[in-house]
Short mmCIF file of C-alpha atoms and ligand atoms in Angstrom, two decimals:
data_model
loop_
_atom_site.label_atom_id
_atom_site.label_comp_id
_atom_site.label_asym_id
_atom_site.label_seq_id
_atom_site.Cartn_x
_atom_site.Cartn_y
_atom_site.Cartn_z
CA UNK A 227 -219.75 157.12 -32.04
CA UNK A 228 -217.54 154.08 -33.30
CA UNK A 229 -220.06 151.87 -33.79
CA UNK A 230 -222.11 154.57 -36.07
CA UNK A 231 -218.69 154.60 -37.99
CA UNK A 232 -217.96 151.21 -38.42
CA UNK A 233 -222.03 150.92 -39.20
CA UNK A 234 -221.39 153.42 -41.99
CA UNK A 235 -218.24 152.17 -42.96
CA UNK A 236 -219.98 148.50 -43.59
CA UNK A 237 -223.18 150.32 -45.49
CA UNK A 238 -220.54 152.10 -47.94
CA UNK A 239 -218.48 148.12 -48.25
CA UNK A 240 -221.93 146.69 -49.23
CA UNK A 241 -223.26 148.98 -51.56
CA UNK A 242 -220.18 148.72 -53.53
CA UNK A 243 -218.94 152.06 -52.64
CA UNK A 244 -215.49 153.66 -52.41
CA UNK A 245 -213.44 154.07 -49.66
CA UNK A 246 -211.13 157.45 -49.55
CA UNK A 247 -207.81 157.94 -47.34
CA UNK A 248 -209.58 160.65 -44.97
CA UNK A 249 -212.69 158.38 -44.53
CA UNK A 250 -213.14 156.33 -41.07
CA UNK A 251 -212.16 152.59 -41.58
CA UNK A 252 -211.26 149.84 -39.36
CA UNK A 253 -207.99 149.36 -38.61
CA UNK A 254 -207.92 145.90 -39.75
CA UNK A 255 -209.04 147.31 -43.01
CA UNK A 256 -206.04 149.78 -43.42
CA UNK A 257 -203.35 147.27 -42.25
CA UNK A 258 -204.57 144.83 -44.93
CA UNK A 259 -204.33 147.47 -47.45
CA UNK A 260 -201.11 148.75 -46.26
CA UNK A 261 -200.11 144.64 -46.40
CA UNK A 262 -200.77 144.09 -49.98
CA UNK A 263 -200.36 147.74 -51.60
CA UNK A 264 -196.71 147.59 -50.19
CA UNK A 265 -196.13 144.12 -51.46
CA UNK A 266 -197.33 144.97 -54.69
CA UNK A 267 -195.26 147.86 -54.72
CA UNK A 268 -192.13 145.97 -53.77
CA UNK A 269 -192.87 143.39 -56.35
CA UNK A 270 -192.72 146.28 -59.17
CA UNK A 271 -189.11 147.87 -58.11
CA UNK A 272 -187.59 144.21 -57.32
CA UNK A 273 -189.53 143.06 -60.75
CA UNK A 274 -187.12 145.69 -62.48
CA UNK A 275 -183.93 143.73 -61.40
CA UNK A 276 -184.29 140.44 -63.68
CA UNK A 277 -184.88 142.48 -66.69
CA UNK A 278 -182.18 144.93 -65.50
CA UNK A 279 -179.83 142.06 -66.16
CA UNK A 280 -180.34 142.26 -70.01
CA UNK A 281 -180.52 146.27 -70.80
CA UNK A 282 -176.90 145.63 -71.82
CA UNK A 283 -177.50 142.37 -73.74
CA UNK A 284 -180.62 143.52 -75.65
CA UNK A 285 -179.91 142.21 -79.06
CA UNK A 286 -181.10 145.50 -81.40
CA UNK A 287 -181.15 148.98 -80.20
CA UNK A 288 -185.10 148.93 -80.63
CA UNK A 289 -185.34 145.97 -78.21
CA UNK A 290 -183.13 147.70 -75.78
CA UNK A 291 -185.23 151.17 -76.13
CA UNK A 292 -188.35 149.01 -75.52
CA UNK A 293 -186.99 147.04 -72.54
CA UNK A 294 -185.51 150.69 -70.83
CA UNK A 295 -189.19 151.90 -71.22
CA UNK A 296 -190.71 149.09 -69.51
CA UNK A 297 -188.53 149.19 -66.85
CA UNK A 298 -188.70 152.76 -66.14
CA UNK A 299 -192.43 151.91 -66.19
CA UNK A 300 -192.08 149.40 -63.02
CA UNK A 301 -190.32 152.20 -61.34
CA UNK A 302 -193.21 154.11 -61.54
CA UNK A 303 -195.54 151.94 -61.07
CA UNK A 304 -193.83 151.20 -57.94
CA UNK A 305 -193.90 154.93 -57.09
CA UNK A 306 -197.88 155.29 -57.66
CA UNK A 307 -198.08 152.57 -55.09
CA UNK A 308 -195.94 153.48 -52.29
CA UNK A 309 -197.89 156.88 -52.59
CA UNK A 310 -201.15 154.79 -52.26
CA UNK A 311 -199.91 153.29 -49.44
CA UNK A 312 -198.47 156.45 -47.74
CA UNK A 313 -201.92 157.66 -47.73
CA UNK A 314 -202.54 154.78 -45.23
CA UNK A 315 -200.43 156.79 -42.60
CA UNK A 316 -197.22 154.49 -43.13
CA UNK A 317 -194.40 156.52 -44.19
CA UNK A 318 -192.17 155.08 -47.23
CA UNK A 319 -189.31 154.81 -45.18
CA UNK A 320 -191.26 152.22 -42.96
CA UNK A 321 -192.42 150.21 -45.92
CA UNK A 322 -188.92 150.38 -47.44
CA UNK A 323 -187.53 149.13 -44.31
CA UNK A 324 -189.62 146.41 -44.07
CA UNK A 325 -188.42 145.14 -47.66
CA UNK A 326 -184.70 145.42 -46.84
CA UNK A 327 -184.97 143.51 -43.28
CA UNK A 328 -186.82 140.78 -45.19
CA UNK A 329 -189.93 141.45 -42.65
CA UNK A 330 -192.12 142.40 -46.15
CA UNK A 331 -193.08 140.22 -48.83
CA UNK A 332 -192.81 140.49 -52.92
CA UNK A 333 -193.89 138.26 -55.75
CA UNK A 334 -192.32 134.83 -55.33
CA UNK A 335 -192.12 135.20 -59.63
CA UNK A 336 -189.09 137.54 -59.52
CA UNK A 337 -187.18 135.02 -57.48
CA UNK A 338 -186.16 132.73 -60.57
CA UNK A 339 -183.05 133.70 -62.58
CA UNK A 340 -183.51 135.33 -66.48
CA UNK A 341 -180.96 132.80 -68.41
CA UNK A 342 -181.54 134.04 -71.83
CA UNK A 343 -182.63 136.86 -73.73
CA UNK A 344 -186.12 134.57 -74.35
CA UNK A 345 -186.91 135.00 -70.79
CA UNK A 346 -187.12 138.62 -71.24
CA UNK A 347 -190.06 137.83 -73.82
CA UNK A 348 -191.37 135.27 -71.49
CA UNK A 349 -191.76 137.78 -68.67
CA UNK A 350 -193.65 140.09 -70.69
CA UNK A 351 -195.81 137.62 -72.02
CA UNK A 352 -196.15 135.50 -68.87
CA UNK A 353 -195.37 137.21 -65.86
CA UNK A 354 -197.11 140.49 -67.21
CA UNK A 355 -200.28 138.36 -68.64
CA UNK A 356 -200.38 136.91 -64.94
CA UNK A 357 -199.96 140.41 -63.37
CA UNK A 358 -203.17 142.04 -66.22
CA UNK A 359 -205.45 139.36 -65.32
CA UNK A 360 -204.81 139.59 -61.19
CA UNK A 361 -204.74 143.43 -61.23
CA UNK A 362 -207.22 144.61 -63.60
CA UNK A 363 -210.12 143.08 -60.92
CA UNK A 364 -208.11 145.37 -58.38
CA UNK A 365 -209.14 148.50 -60.46
CA UNK A 366 -212.53 148.38 -58.62
CA UNK A 367 -210.94 147.78 -55.34
CA UNK A 368 -212.86 149.63 -52.54
CA UNK A 369 -209.66 151.28 -51.46
CA UNK A 370 -210.18 154.30 -54.16
CA UNK A 371 -206.09 155.32 -54.18
CA UNK A 372 -205.38 152.03 -55.14
CA UNK A 373 -207.95 151.68 -57.49
CA UNK A 374 -207.17 154.82 -59.47
CA UNK A 375 -203.63 153.75 -59.17
CA UNK A 376 -204.44 150.40 -61.00
CA UNK A 377 -205.99 152.21 -63.97
CA UNK A 378 -203.03 153.85 -65.31
CA UNK A 379 -200.72 150.63 -64.22
CA UNK A 380 -202.98 147.59 -65.76
CA UNK A 381 -202.49 149.89 -68.87
CA UNK A 382 -199.10 150.13 -69.11
CA UNK A 383 -198.72 146.14 -68.31
CA UNK A 384 -201.01 145.86 -71.39
CA UNK A 385 -198.20 147.38 -73.43
CA UNK A 386 -195.52 145.20 -71.57
CA UNK A 387 -197.37 141.98 -72.07
CA UNK A 388 -197.86 142.70 -75.80
CA UNK A 389 -194.13 143.73 -76.36
CA UNK A 390 -193.42 140.19 -74.72
CA UNK A 391 -195.44 138.59 -77.07
CA UNK A 392 -194.21 140.46 -80.10
CA UNK A 393 -190.58 139.67 -79.23
CA UNK A 394 -191.44 135.69 -79.05
CA UNK A 395 -193.34 135.72 -82.28
CA UNK A 396 -190.44 137.48 -83.92
CA UNK A 397 -187.84 134.47 -83.01
CA UNK A 398 -190.75 131.88 -83.16
CA UNK A 399 -191.91 132.74 -86.81
CA UNK A 400 -188.43 134.29 -88.25
CA UNK A 401 -186.08 132.53 -86.15
CA UNK A 402 -183.56 130.00 -86.13
CA UNK A 403 -184.15 126.45 -84.64
CA UNK A 404 -181.74 127.67 -81.93
CA UNK A 405 -183.79 130.30 -81.39
CA UNK A 406 -186.94 128.63 -81.22
CA UNK A 407 -185.93 126.14 -78.79
CA UNK A 408 -184.74 129.31 -76.55
CA UNK A 409 -188.08 130.18 -76.45
CA UNK A 410 -189.45 126.78 -75.76
CA UNK A 411 -186.99 126.44 -72.93
CA UNK A 412 -188.07 129.49 -70.90
CA UNK A 413 -191.73 129.05 -71.56
CA UNK A 414 -190.73 125.80 -70.01
CA UNK A 415 -189.22 127.07 -66.94
CA UNK A 416 -191.53 130.04 -66.12
CA UNK A 417 -194.82 128.33 -66.62
CA UNK A 418 -195.32 126.65 -62.96
CA UNK A 419 -194.01 130.10 -61.10
CA UNK A 420 -196.48 132.17 -63.21
CA UNK A 421 -199.03 129.84 -62.16
CA UNK A 422 -198.00 130.66 -58.36
CA UNK A 423 -198.17 134.15 -58.52
CA UNK A 424 -201.89 134.22 -57.81
CA UNK A 425 -201.20 132.96 -54.88
CA UNK A 426 -201.98 129.61 -52.49
CA UNK A 427 -205.62 127.95 -53.39
CA UNK A 428 -208.21 129.28 -52.01
CA UNK A 429 -209.03 127.20 -49.40
CA UNK A 430 -205.60 127.92 -47.65
CA UNK A 431 -205.59 131.66 -48.99
CA UNK A 432 -205.93 133.16 -45.22
CA UNK A 433 -206.79 136.88 -46.16
CA UNK A 434 -208.92 136.01 -49.13
CA UNK A 435 -212.40 135.95 -47.26
CA UNK A 436 -212.16 139.12 -45.33
CA UNK A 437 -210.55 140.77 -48.57
CA UNK A 438 -213.25 139.76 -50.69
CA UNK A 439 -215.63 140.82 -47.81
CA UNK A 440 -214.14 143.79 -47.94
CA UNK A 441 -214.11 144.41 -51.68
CA UNK A 442 -210.25 144.83 -51.69
CA UNK A 443 -209.93 141.60 -53.74
CA UNK A 444 -213.03 140.72 -56.44
CA UNK A 445 -212.25 137.31 -57.35
CA UNK A 446 -210.25 134.62 -55.80
CA UNK A 447 -206.61 133.71 -56.48
CA UNK A 448 -207.88 130.04 -57.62
CA UNK A 449 -210.43 131.80 -60.01
CA UNK A 450 -208.06 134.18 -61.41
CA UNK A 451 -205.48 131.47 -61.86
CA UNK A 452 -207.89 129.51 -64.32
CA UNK A 453 -208.75 132.46 -66.08
CA UNK A 454 -205.47 132.57 -66.82
CA UNK A 455 -204.71 129.45 -68.22
CA UNK A 456 -207.70 129.23 -70.16
CA UNK A 457 -206.58 132.72 -71.89
CA UNK A 458 -203.16 131.74 -72.63
CA UNK A 459 -203.48 128.22 -73.89
CA UNK A 460 -204.87 129.94 -77.35
CA UNK A 461 -201.78 132.18 -77.32
CA UNK A 462 -199.33 129.36 -76.92
CA UNK A 463 -201.00 127.75 -79.85
CA UNK A 464 -200.73 131.03 -81.80
CA UNK A 465 -197.13 131.35 -80.88
CA UNK A 466 -196.06 127.57 -81.83
CA UNK A 467 -194.88 126.36 -77.97
CA UNK A 468 -196.06 123.92 -75.86
CA UNK A 469 -197.21 124.67 -72.32
CA UNK A 470 -195.09 121.84 -69.99
CA UNK A 471 -198.11 120.17 -68.65
CA UNK A 472 -199.07 116.76 -69.78
CA UNK A 473 -202.47 117.23 -67.91
CA UNK A 474 -203.26 120.46 -69.49
CA UNK A 475 -206.52 119.82 -71.61
CA UNK A 476 -210.25 121.57 -72.48
CA UNK A 477 -212.92 120.16 -70.34
CA UNK A 478 -216.26 120.63 -71.90
CA UNK A 479 -218.15 120.33 -68.73
CA UNK A 480 -216.43 122.45 -67.00
CA UNK A 481 -216.00 124.90 -69.55
CA UNK A 482 -212.40 125.44 -68.67
CA UNK A 483 -209.03 123.51 -68.93
CA UNK A 484 -207.96 121.00 -66.32
CA UNK A 485 -204.59 121.60 -65.16
CA UNK A 486 -201.66 119.45 -63.44
CA UNK A 487 -200.63 119.98 -59.79
CA UNK A 488 -198.84 122.70 -58.80
CA UNK A 489 -196.03 122.22 -56.43
CA UNK A 490 -197.00 124.32 -53.45
CA UNK A 491 -194.22 123.35 -51.85
CA UNK A 492 -191.85 125.02 -54.15
CA UNK A 493 -194.28 128.19 -53.73
CA UNK A 494 -194.16 128.10 -49.90
CA UNK A 495 -189.84 127.96 -50.05
CA UNK A 496 -189.51 130.70 -52.41
CA UNK A 497 -191.61 133.00 -50.65
CA UNK A 498 -190.13 132.00 -47.63
CA UNK A 499 -186.47 132.92 -48.88
CA UNK A 500 -185.22 129.76 -50.27
CA UNK A 501 -185.54 130.50 -54.05
CA UNK A 502 -183.18 130.66 -56.54
CA UNK A 503 -182.45 134.21 -56.59
CA UNK A 504 -183.71 135.64 -53.70
CA UNK A 505 -180.87 136.78 -51.67
CA UNK A 506 -178.94 138.46 -55.05
CA UNK A 507 -182.54 140.26 -55.34
CA UNK A 508 -183.21 141.82 -52.01
CA UNK A 509 -178.82 142.23 -51.83
CA UNK A 510 -179.39 144.30 -55.01
CA UNK A 511 -182.10 146.42 -53.69
CA UNK A 512 -179.84 147.28 -49.87
CA UNK A 513 -177.02 148.00 -52.44
CA UNK A 514 -179.12 150.27 -54.58
CA UNK A 515 -180.59 151.75 -51.60
CA UNK A 516 -177.25 152.31 -49.68
CA UNK A 517 -175.51 153.67 -52.76
CA UNK A 518 -178.27 156.04 -53.31
CA UNK A 519 -177.86 157.65 -49.68
CA UNK A 520 -175.63 160.70 -51.05
CA UNK A 521 -178.28 161.47 -53.55
CA UNK A 522 -180.71 162.04 -50.15
CA UNK A 523 -178.71 163.72 -48.30
CA UNK A 524 -178.06 166.21 -50.70
CA UNK A 525 -181.60 166.77 -51.66
CA UNK A 526 -182.26 167.49 -48.36
CA UNK A 527 -179.20 169.69 -47.67
CA UNK A 528 -180.53 171.42 -50.75
CA UNK A 529 -184.25 171.83 -49.30
CA UNK A 530 -183.04 173.07 -46.20
CA UNK A 531 -181.09 175.86 -47.52
CA UNK A 532 -184.10 176.71 -49.76
CA UNK A 533 -186.22 176.90 -46.43
CA UNK A 534 -184.07 179.00 -44.61
CA UNK A 535 -183.44 181.48 -47.67
CA UNK A 536 -187.10 182.05 -48.02
CA UNK A 537 -187.22 182.79 -43.80
CA UNK A 538 -184.40 185.35 -44.16
N1 FAQ B 797 -195.81 135.85 -54.14
O1 FAQ B 797 -203.80 134.87 -47.75
P1 FAQ B 797 -203.16 135.03 -49.66
C1 FAQ B 797 -195.73 142.80 -61.15
C2 FAQ B 797 -198.37 135.48 -49.64
S1 FAQ B 797 -196.92 141.64 -60.72
C3 FAQ B 797 -195.20 136.28 -52.71
O2 FAQ B 797 -203.68 134.60 -50.31
P2 FAQ B 797 -203.81 137.60 -50.21
C4 FAQ B 797 -195.97 143.47 -62.18
C5 FAQ B 797 -199.61 136.44 -49.31
O3 FAQ B 797 -198.71 137.52 -49.04
C6 FAQ B 797 -196.78 141.10 -58.91
N2 FAQ B 797 -196.25 136.07 -51.78
O4 FAQ B 797 -203.01 136.09 -49.76
C7 FAQ B 797 -194.86 143.26 -62.91
C8 FAQ B 797 -199.68 136.04 -47.84
O5 FAQ B 797 -198.83 136.22 -46.86
P3 FAQ B 797 -198.53 137.35 -45.95
C9 FAQ B 797 -197.15 141.72 -57.93
C10 FAQ B 797 -197.55 135.69 -51.95
O6 FAQ B 797 -202.50 138.96 -49.95
C11 FAQ B 797 -194.72 142.31 -64.09
C12 FAQ B 797 -199.59 134.61 -48.04
O7 FAQ B 797 -198.77 134.19 -48.70
N3 FAQ B 797 -198.78 142.15 -57.72
O8 FAQ B 797 -195.08 142.92 -60.11
C13 FAQ B 797 -197.75 135.23 -53.34
O9 FAQ B 797 -205.15 137.55 -49.83
C14 FAQ B 797 -193.49 141.86 -64.78
C15 FAQ B 797 -201.07 134.04 -48.10
O10 FAQ B 797 -201.39 134.36 -49.16
C16 FAQ B 797 -199.45 141.98 -56.38
O11 FAQ B 797 -199.19 142.13 -55.74
C17 FAQ B 797 -196.70 135.21 -54.27
N4 FAQ B 797 -196.89 135.05 -55.41
O12 FAQ B 797 -203.56 137.00 -51.89
C18 FAQ B 797 -193.73 143.83 -62.35
C19 FAQ B 797 -201.33 142.14 -56.84
N5 FAQ B 797 -199.16 135.11 -53.18
O13 FAQ B 797 -198.66 138.95 -46.52
C20 FAQ B 797 -192.20 143.42 -63.42
C21 FAQ B 797 -201.75 142.64 -55.44
C22 FAQ B 797 -199.28 135.02 -51.76
O14 FAQ B 797 -199.96 137.14 -44.78
C23 FAQ B 797 -192.09 142.76 -64.30
N6 FAQ B 797 -201.59 141.50 -54.64
N7 FAQ B 797 -198.56 135.18 -51.16
O15 FAQ B 797 -197.16 137.55 -45.10
C24 FAQ B 797 -202.59 140.32 -54.56
O16 FAQ B 797 -203.66 140.53 -55.77
C25 FAQ B 797 -202.65 139.45 -53.43
O17 FAQ B 797 -201.66 140.03 -52.41
C26 FAQ B 797 -202.05 137.97 -54.06
C27 FAQ B 797 -202.13 137.46 -52.22
C28 FAQ B 797 -203.53 137.36 -54.84
C29 FAQ B 797 -200.51 138.26 -54.56
#
């Protein structure tokens, strides 16, 4: 019986089909998806924090409204993704518990500080740019509830990326020398951490082979990183900033840009909890959760009262 179900699952995967929440699936497939989708959800809600620091300091009303909308979108992405993870049988409380206790991961990128207003533009341009590169192939993920969530998320991320690039363009084209220097400084600090967002090199990526086999991941970590670099070089030229890598140059033979060595020791330190802002980010998440306890309690009490009334 089990072998038959597994054969049907494998056949569906092989023909590029989709798996729905109620379909039979191997335990390891389910676990892999809960891990990836919940890490993704955690990244969205932790990613709200570095930007939140700038809501009260945005330079104009227009920029403030845009930033607020972007941060709200990210909260929404977190919700779609938690809902997608819940279809696999793990409750939201369990998922959040894993985040708050430090068991679950979230993207390394959100453990870096946002020091100036230019950082907000660079997060839109480079961090959202990297996120889109990684997430567009996830719209074809074999697990359908995740794939469907990713379609909407990607549309909103495109808007986020454009707004970031636009705000940098304003500073680079009409700004003072100080503003231009501020943009270049932000690019210098964010470039390498953005390249790390795609995960370890393929040779060290423990989950890649199985996830590719199952159609969860469609394109490898290294291939996505290369596509991101190739796409970004031209955008940097138009903007008028230099990407901080002396080894970055077009390789005619490969048809791609060569680039310098990534500091993987730094990556693993940040993933392991020792980045510049890991403690601050997790601390803020736990505080927000604790501060919201009265809202959850009140909503629950209200729901119980309504249910009792209906019975009476
Ligand atoms: N940070 O074997 P692999 C956003 C971990 S975009 C931290 O290659 P996998 C939007 C990995 O979990 C950012 N940990 O793993 C936004 C594993 O550890 P584990 C979120 C990382 O899963 C923009 C170990 O290393 N996007 O939030 C990282 O096959 C602006 C071995 O790695 C997603 O999550 C990292 N960078 O591939 C919001 C996309 N990389 O789990 C606000 C969905 C790897 O065994 C503002 N996720 N690790 O303990 C994915 O596509 C994949 O999970 C990868 C990693 C590609 C991230």
